[in-house]
PDB file of C-alpha atoms in Angstrom:
ATOM      1  CA  UNK A   1     -31.451  -1.466 -35.577  1.00  0.00           C
ATOM      2  CA  UNK A   2     -32.078   1.599 -32.969  1.00  0.00           C
ATOM      3  CA  UNK A   3     -29.966   5.266 -32.258  1.00  0.00           C
ATOM      4  CA  UNK A   4     -29.480   3.337 -28.874  1.00  0.00           C
ATOM      5  CA  UNK A   5     -27.357   0.734 -29.873  1.00  0.00           C
ATOM      6  CA  UNK A   6     -25.175   3.243 -31.732  1.00  0.00           C
ATOM      7  CA  UNK A   7     -23.955   4.898 -28.977  1.00  0.00           C
ATOM      8  CA  UNK A   8     -20.600   4.171 -26.760  1.00  0.00           C
ATOM      9  CA  UNK A   9     -21.157   1.299 -24.454  1.00  0.00           C
ATOM     10  CA  UNK A  10     -19.217   4.525 -21.180  1.00  0.00           C
ATOM     11  CA  UNK A  11     -20.029   7.726 -21.068  1.00  0.00           C
ATOM     12  CA  UNK A  12     -20.678   8.612 -17.205  1.00  0.00           C
ATOM     13  CA  UNK A  13     -16.884   9.135 -17.637  1.00  0.00           C
ATOM     14  CA  UNK A  14     -15.262   6.262 -18.722  1.00  0.00           C
ATOM     15  CA  UNK A  15     -16.926   4.203 -16.436  1.00  0.00           C
ATOM     16  CA  UNK A  16     -19.210   0.741 -18.025  1.00  0.00           C
ATOM     17  CA  UNK A  17     -22.539   2.089 -18.078  1.00  0.00           C
ATOM     18  CA  UNK A  18     -25.158  -1.294 -18.159  1.00  0.00           C
ATOM     19  CA  UNK A  19     -28.420  -1.069 -20.613  1.00  0.00           C
ATOM     20  CA  UNK A  20     -30.828  -2.737 -19.915  1.00  0.00           C
ATOM     21  CA  UNK A  21     -32.662  -3.211 -22.848  1.00  0.00           C
ATOM     22  CA  UNK A  22     -36.944  -3.886 -22.221  1.00  0.00           C
ATOM     23  CA  UNK A  23     -36.814  -1.780 -18.726  1.00  0.00           C
ATOM     24  CA  UNK A  24     -39.237   0.900 -18.026  1.00  0.00           C
ATOM     25  CA  UNK A  25     -39.302   1.461 -14.721  1.00  0.00           C
ATOM     26  CA  UNK A  26     -41.537   4.330 -12.858  1.00  0.00           C
ATOM     27  CA  UNK A  27     -44.141   4.786 -10.307  1.00  0.00           C
ATOM     28  CA  UNK A  28     -42.626   2.831  -7.778  1.00  0.00           C
ATOM     29  CA  UNK A  29     -40.972  -0.261 -10.000  1.00  0.00           C
ATOM     30  CA  UNK A  30     -37.493  -0.462  -9.990  1.00  0.00           C
ATOM     31  CA  UNK A  31     -37.905   3.254  -9.783  1.00  0.00           C
ATOM     32  CA  UNK A  32     -38.573   6.882  -8.443  1.00  0.00           C
ATOM     33  CA  UNK A  33     -39.248   9.766 -10.813  1.00  0.00           C
ATOM     34  CA  UNK A  34     -37.497  12.941 -11.000  1.00  0.00           C
ATOM     35  CA  UNK A  35     -39.505  15.636 -10.770  1.00  0.00           C
ATOM     36  CA  UNK A  36     -39.169  18.063 -13.508  1.00  0.00           C
ATOM     37  CA  UNK A  37     -36.839  15.115 -15.118  1.00  0.00           C
ATOM     38  CA  UNK A  38     -40.426  12.735 -16.231  1.00  0.00           C
ATOM     39  CA  UNK A  39     -39.513  13.221 -18.766  1.00  0.00           C
ATOM     40  CA  UNK A  40     -37.310  16.343 -18.674  1.00  0.00           C
ATOM     41  CA  UNK A  41     -37.694  19.517 -20.408  1.00  0.00           C
ATOM     42  CA  UNK A  42     -36.970  19.316 -24.659  1.00  0.00           C
ATOM     43  CA  UNK A  43     -35.894  16.687 -26.524  1.00  0.00           C
ATOM     44  CA  UNK A  44     -31.501  15.063 -26.768  1.00  0.00           C
ATOM     45  CA  UNK A  45     -28.761  13.480 -27.113  1.00  0.00           C
ATOM     46  CA  UNK A  46     -28.427  10.600 -25.151  1.00  0.00           C
ATOM     47  CA  UNK A  47     -25.228  11.921 -23.927  1.00  0.00           C
ATOM     48  CA  UNK A  48     -27.159  14.572 -23.132  1.00  0.00           C
ATOM     49  CA  UNK A  49     -29.564  13.130 -21.582  1.00  0.00           C
ATOM     50  CA  UNK A  50     -26.812  11.331 -19.001  1.00  0.00           C
ATOM     51  CA  UNK A  51     -25.170  14.266 -18.521  1.00  0.00           C
ATOM     52  CA  UNK A  52     -28.276  15.958 -17.127  1.00  0.00           C
ATOM     53  CA  UNK A  53     -28.177  13.194 -15.102  1.00  0.00           C
ATOM     54  CA  UNK A  54     -25.109  13.179 -13.697  1.00  0.00           C
ATOM     55  CA  UNK A  55     -25.807  16.976 -12.466  1.00  0.00           C
ATOM     56  CA  UNK A  56     -28.973  16.097 -10.762  1.00  0.00           C
ATOM     57  CA  UNK A  57     -29.159  15.070  -7.109  1.00  0.00           C
ATOM     58  CA  UNK A  58     -30.503  11.492  -6.631  1.00  0.00           C
ATOM     59  CA  UNK A  59     -30.204  10.548 -10.428  1.00  0.00           C
ATOM     60  CA  UNK A  60     -28.860   6.759 -10.816  1.00  0.00           C
ATOM     61  CA  UNK A  61     -30.305   6.596 -13.954  1.00  0.00           C
ATOM     62  CA  UNK A  62     -31.439   6.801 -17.882  1.00  0.00           C
ATOM     63  CA  UNK A  63     -34.817   6.171 -19.357  1.00  0.00           C
ATOM     64  CA  UNK A  64     -34.682   6.564 -23.584  1.00  0.00           C
ATOM     65  CA  UNK A  65     -36.585   4.999 -26.644  1.00  0.00           C
ATOM     66  CA  UNK A  66     -35.892   4.542 -29.166  1.00  0.00           C
ATOM     67  CA  UNK A  67     -33.640   7.390 -30.452  1.00  0.00           C
ATOM     68  CA  UNK A  68     -33.818   6.628 -34.161  1.00  0.00           C
ATOM     69  CA  UNK A  69     -33.703  10.403 -34.403  1.00  0.00           C
ATOM     70  CA  UNK A  70     -30.541  10.223 -32.480  1.00  0.00           C
ATOM     71  CA  UNK A  71     -32.566  12.851 -29.654  1.00  0.00           C
ATOM     72  CA  UNK A  72     -35.233  12.737 -27.868  1.00  0.00           C
ATOM     73  CA  UNK A  73     -37.245  12.781 -24.232  1.00  0.00           C
ATOM     74  CA  UNK A  74     -35.461  11.358 -21.120  1.00  0.00           C
ATOM     75  CA  UNK A  75     -36.282  10.375 -18.068  1.00  0.00           C
ATOM     76  CA  UNK A  76     -33.926  10.497 -14.800  1.00  0.00           C
ATOM     77  CA  UNK A  77     -34.524   7.607 -12.202  1.00  0.00           C
ATOM     78  CA  UNK A  78     -34.104   7.083  -9.306  1.00  0.00           C
ATOM     79  CA  UNK A  79     -33.701   4.105  -6.458  1.00  0.00           C
ATOM     80  CA  UNK A  80     -32.993   2.118  -9.660  1.00  0.00           C
ATOM     81  CA  UNK A  81     -33.249  -0.885  -9.422  1.00  0.00           C
ATOM     82  CA  UNK A  82     -34.068  -3.243 -12.612  1.00  0.00           C
ATOM     83  CA  UNK A  83     -35.115  -5.962 -12.131  1.00  0.00           C
ATOM     84  CA  UNK A  84     -37.889  -5.009 -10.474  1.00  0.00           C
ATOM     85  CA  UNK A  85     -38.671  -2.538 -13.614  1.00  0.00           C
ATOM     86  CA  UNK A  86     -41.264  -3.222 -16.105  1.00  0.00           C
ATOM     87  CA  UNK A  87     -40.553  -5.068 -19.441  1.00  0.00           C
ATOM     88  CA  UNK A  88     -41.376  -2.560 -22.232  1.00  0.00           C
ATOM     89  CA  UNK A  89     -39.794  -3.354 -25.907  1.00  0.00           C
ATOM     90  CA  UNK A  90     -38.562  -0.261 -26.612  1.00  0.00           C
ATOM     91  CA  UNK A  91     -37.414   1.291 -24.497  1.00  0.00           C
ATOM     92  CA  UNK A  92     -33.796   1.557 -22.621  1.00  0.00           C
ATOM     93  CA  UNK A  93     -32.856   1.795 -18.979  1.00  0.00           C
ATOM     94  CA  UNK A  94     -28.514   3.522 -19.120  1.00  0.00           C
ATOM     95  CA  UNK A  95     -27.682   3.101 -15.236  1.00  0.00           C
ATOM     96  CA  UNK A  96     -24.414   4.611 -14.154  1.00  0.00           C
ATOM     97  CA  UNK A  97     -21.614   2.571 -12.700  1.00  0.00           C
ATOM     98  CA  UNK A  98     -22.544   1.545  -8.734  1.00  0.00           C
ATOM     99  CA  UNK A  99     -19.681   1.902  -6.805  1.00  0.00           C
ATOM    100  CA  UNK A 100     -20.317   5.839  -6.029  1.00  0.00           C
ATOM    101  CA  UNK A 101     -16.388   4.672  -5.348  1.00  0.00           C
ATOM    102  CA  UNK A 102     -15.350   4.137  -8.689  1.00  0.00           C
ATOM    103  CA  UNK A 103     -17.252   6.482 -10.571  1.00  0.00           C
ATOM    104  CA  UNK A 104     -16.156   9.896  -8.408  1.00  0.00           C
ATOM    105  CA  UNK A 105     -12.397   9.109  -9.040  1.00  0.00           C
ATOM    106  CA  UNK A 106     -12.970   8.535 -12.988  1.00  0.00           C
ATOM    107  CA  UNK A 107     -15.259  11.375 -13.395  1.00  0.00           C
ATOM    108  CA  UNK A 108     -12.486  13.554 -12.649  1.00  0.00           C
ATOM    109  CA  UNK A 109      -8.932  13.088 -14.746  1.00  0.00           C
ATOM    110  CA  UNK A 110      -7.343  14.782 -12.621  1.00  0.00           C
ATOM    111  CA  UNK A 111      -8.077  12.583  -9.655  1.00  0.00           C
ATOM    112  CA  UNK A 112      -7.423   9.916 -11.546  1.00  0.00           C
ATOM    113  CA  UNK A 113      -4.338  11.137 -12.023  1.00  0.00           C
ATOM    114  CA  UNK A 114      -4.043  12.243  -8.080  1.00  0.00           C
ATOM    115  CA  UNK A 115      -5.189   7.962  -7.542  1.00  0.00           C
ATOM    116  CA  UNK A 116      -2.257   5.832  -9.406  1.00  0.00           C
ATOM    117  CA  UNK A 117       0.274   9.390  -7.008  1.00  0.00           C
ATOM    118  CA  UNK A 118      -0.824   7.835  -4.622  1.00  0.00           C
ATOM    119  CA  UNK A 119      -0.601   4.356  -4.762  1.00  0.00           C
ATOM    120  CA  UNK A 120       3.163   4.618  -6.422  1.00  0.00           C
ATOM    121  CA  UNK A 121       3.911   6.603  -3.397  1.00  0.00           C
ATOM    122  CA  UNK A 122       2.994   3.281  -1.602  1.00  0.00           C
ATOM    123  CA  UNK A 123       4.267   0.870  -3.959  1.00  0.00           C
ATOM    124  CA  UNK A 124       7.984   2.387  -3.317  1.00  0.00           C
ATOM    125  CA  UNK A 125       7.467   3.328  -0.184  1.00  0.00           C
ATOM    126  CA  UNK A 126       7.066  -0.275   0.467  1.00  0.00           C
ATOM    127  CA  UNK A 127       9.830  -1.532  -1.568  1.00  0.00           C
ATOM    128  CA  UNK A 128      11.771   0.761   1.077  1.00  0.00           C
ATOM    129  CA  UNK A 129      10.552  -0.904   3.902  1.00  0.00           C
ATOM    130  CA  UNK A 130      11.045  -4.246   2.490  1.00  0.00           C
ATOM    131  CA  UNK A 131      15.077  -3.441   1.293  1.00  0.00           C
ATOM    132  CA  UNK A 132      15.809  -2.575   4.490  1.00  0.00           C
ATOM    133  CA  UNK A 133      14.093  -5.630   5.587  1.00  0.00           C
ATOM    134  CA  UNK A 134      15.976  -7.392   3.980  1.00  0.00           C
ATOM    135  CA  UNK A 135      18.900  -5.213   4.693  1.00  0.00           C
ATOM    136  CA  UNK A 136      18.634  -6.068   8.890  1.00  0.00           C
ATOM    137  CA  UNK A 137      18.095  -9.128   8.567  1.00  0.00           C
ATOM    138  CA  UNK A 138      21.569  -9.931   6.057  1.00  0.00           C
ATOM    139  CA  UNK A 139      23.115  -7.370   8.932  1.00  0.00           C
ATOM    140  CA  UNK A 140      22.340  -9.610  12.393  1.00  0.00           C
ATOM    141  CA  UNK A 141      23.249 -12.332  10.326  1.00  0.00           C
ATOM    142  CA  UNK A 142      26.799 -10.964   9.623  1.00  0.00           C
ATOM    143  CA  UNK A 143      26.811  -9.895  13.532  1.00  0.00           C
ATOM    144  CA  UNK A 144      26.268 -13.188  14.195  1.00  0.00           C
ATOM    145  CA  UNK A 145      28.066 -15.119  12.218  1.00  0.00           C
ATOM    146  CA  UNK A 146      31.495 -12.885  14.052  1.00  0.00           C
ATOM    147  CA  UNK A 147      30.421 -13.466  17.035  1.00  0.00           C
ATOM    148  CA  UNK A 148      30.881 -16.823  15.985  1.00  0.00           C
ATOM    149  CA  UNK A 149      34.445 -16.628  14.376  1.00  0.00           C
ATOM    150  CA  UNK A 150      35.497 -14.020  18.354  1.00  0.00           C
ATOM    151  CA  UNK A 151      33.735 -17.034  20.271  1.00  0.00           C
ATOM    152  CA  UNK A 152      35.333 -19.883  18.365  1.00  0.00           C
ATOM    153  CA  UNK A 153      39.135 -17.935  19.109  1.00  0.00           C
ATOM    154  CA  UNK A 154      38.665 -17.169  22.008  1.00  0.00           C
ATOM    155  CA  UNK A 155      39.494 -20.742  22.909  1.00  0.00           C
ATOM    156  CA  UNK A 156      41.584 -21.712  20.710  1.00  0.00           C
ATOM    157  CA  UNK A 157      43.868 -20.075  23.907  1.00  0.00           C
TER     158      UNK A 157
END
């Protein structure tokens, strides 16, 4: 079994990435080569290859061959459309999460904490507004009942 299959399928900041078996993207067929990373210098583990992509502007995906030795060459790609890539056995293309906003939120754990705090504050504000609305409705109904009682009392005199 190739080592690629043994790597966890969630590296980019904990956000699921997609593994496209048999996809080889180059030469305008589903991807554009990134200068200096076709392949990247040296051999590396898949995680290192993904980290390199994360730190490289415009990188959308990494492409590797069978990592049976757990290291190997790493090719970085931009403008990836895996539907248009060549289908070649032994190659795997890993694409980054599709939404840059989602990826950036999960990339930094601090951002996730801030986002959780903001969502919590918004929920509390909504609950307070709902409670205030119900209070106003009950108070208005009490005032209407009081007005009806006073009017009824004045009619008896």
